[in-house]
C-alpha angles and dihedrals in degrees: 000000000000110000130185133200126185124179125179120185124194138176127253107184103313095331125095114223137180103262097176136003130179128172139158129210130333094021131086129174120218125188104223097174103137099189108053089199090059111115090216121083110218116197131183119211107214129187133195090203120091088226145309113320134200111291096013116147119193122194118188128183120183121183118187117191128225114298092359123141117210129178115188119194134184127228102229146336113316111237123201108204127212112285140192092203125006147278129224144195135196124195126189120186123184120187125194124219114301095004127141129212130184123186121168107160123197117267120285118239112197113200124214114296094009120144123193139167130185133186120195126185119187121189116199127190130199116313096009126152122210132187113180130167146170136192121195122190129199091245132261097344096180089054091054092252098132107159092338092135119108102227142343119188128169130169125190121192119188119195127192112202087344093305116119109245104164135015118189117193121185118180124170115178106164095186091059105024123054100228091196094058127109109278091026125072094308096207099327118116105198133050137187138191128201123189124190126179129173135141121247098012122135094248096176092054091049092049090052092048094048092045090054091050096047091048088068093058117099126226097013136100124204146178131202123203129185111240122237085251126041104302142055145245124225123199122191135186124195145132102248126069096202091051094052092044090051089050092055092050093049091048088052091054089060092057119101111227090186137354094288105015134078133190115276104202113197096167 
């Protein structure tokens, strides 16, 4: 199945609204903004499919207008079903000047023999804020499918004024790479990545605050690196999907969207 999703957010006064939305099966977009006076547009990406199937091709395009604030949430864990070939996804995000975007999808659960690749390109303009995350599990652990999937490969490229600033490349190929080896997952079964970029934000103070918070979490390890532009990248390893996902959401809530406003993550 080839599926398309197109979201366009615009500004009416100080409030971000959904100007245009187009999607094909199995997608549906729901506006879950509870307070209609809230400046942030909160959208839920829903799907009638139980997960990504063999041969599926997803194509997303998200356009965020100048000074808009968009928070995109997912409905549930993303399952990658067993495949004979592969499935793929492309995401293109374009942010206008001064806009903010937050996307922390639910964890991905790759079933045995699944193969999936995703390419994301995010184009930021001046004054933009970006929160972007990913959680990958080892598969259906209770079914004995620990790293039984064939391949999982995602790349994320972030451009600022059309200049490449960050490239994130995650490749897990259990049949070729020993995921338990030194320099790999070293006994952990789940991993997560959190990327935050924004101009004129006290990055060092945020890194210290987030590091203090993560230090209180049990059974995980983490690292925080300053980005080559103003921002940081957090990497986490653990053994529980819900725990890592909760960590990403709590990190997001510490992020200032503007001078006096932070993300309120209800997902």
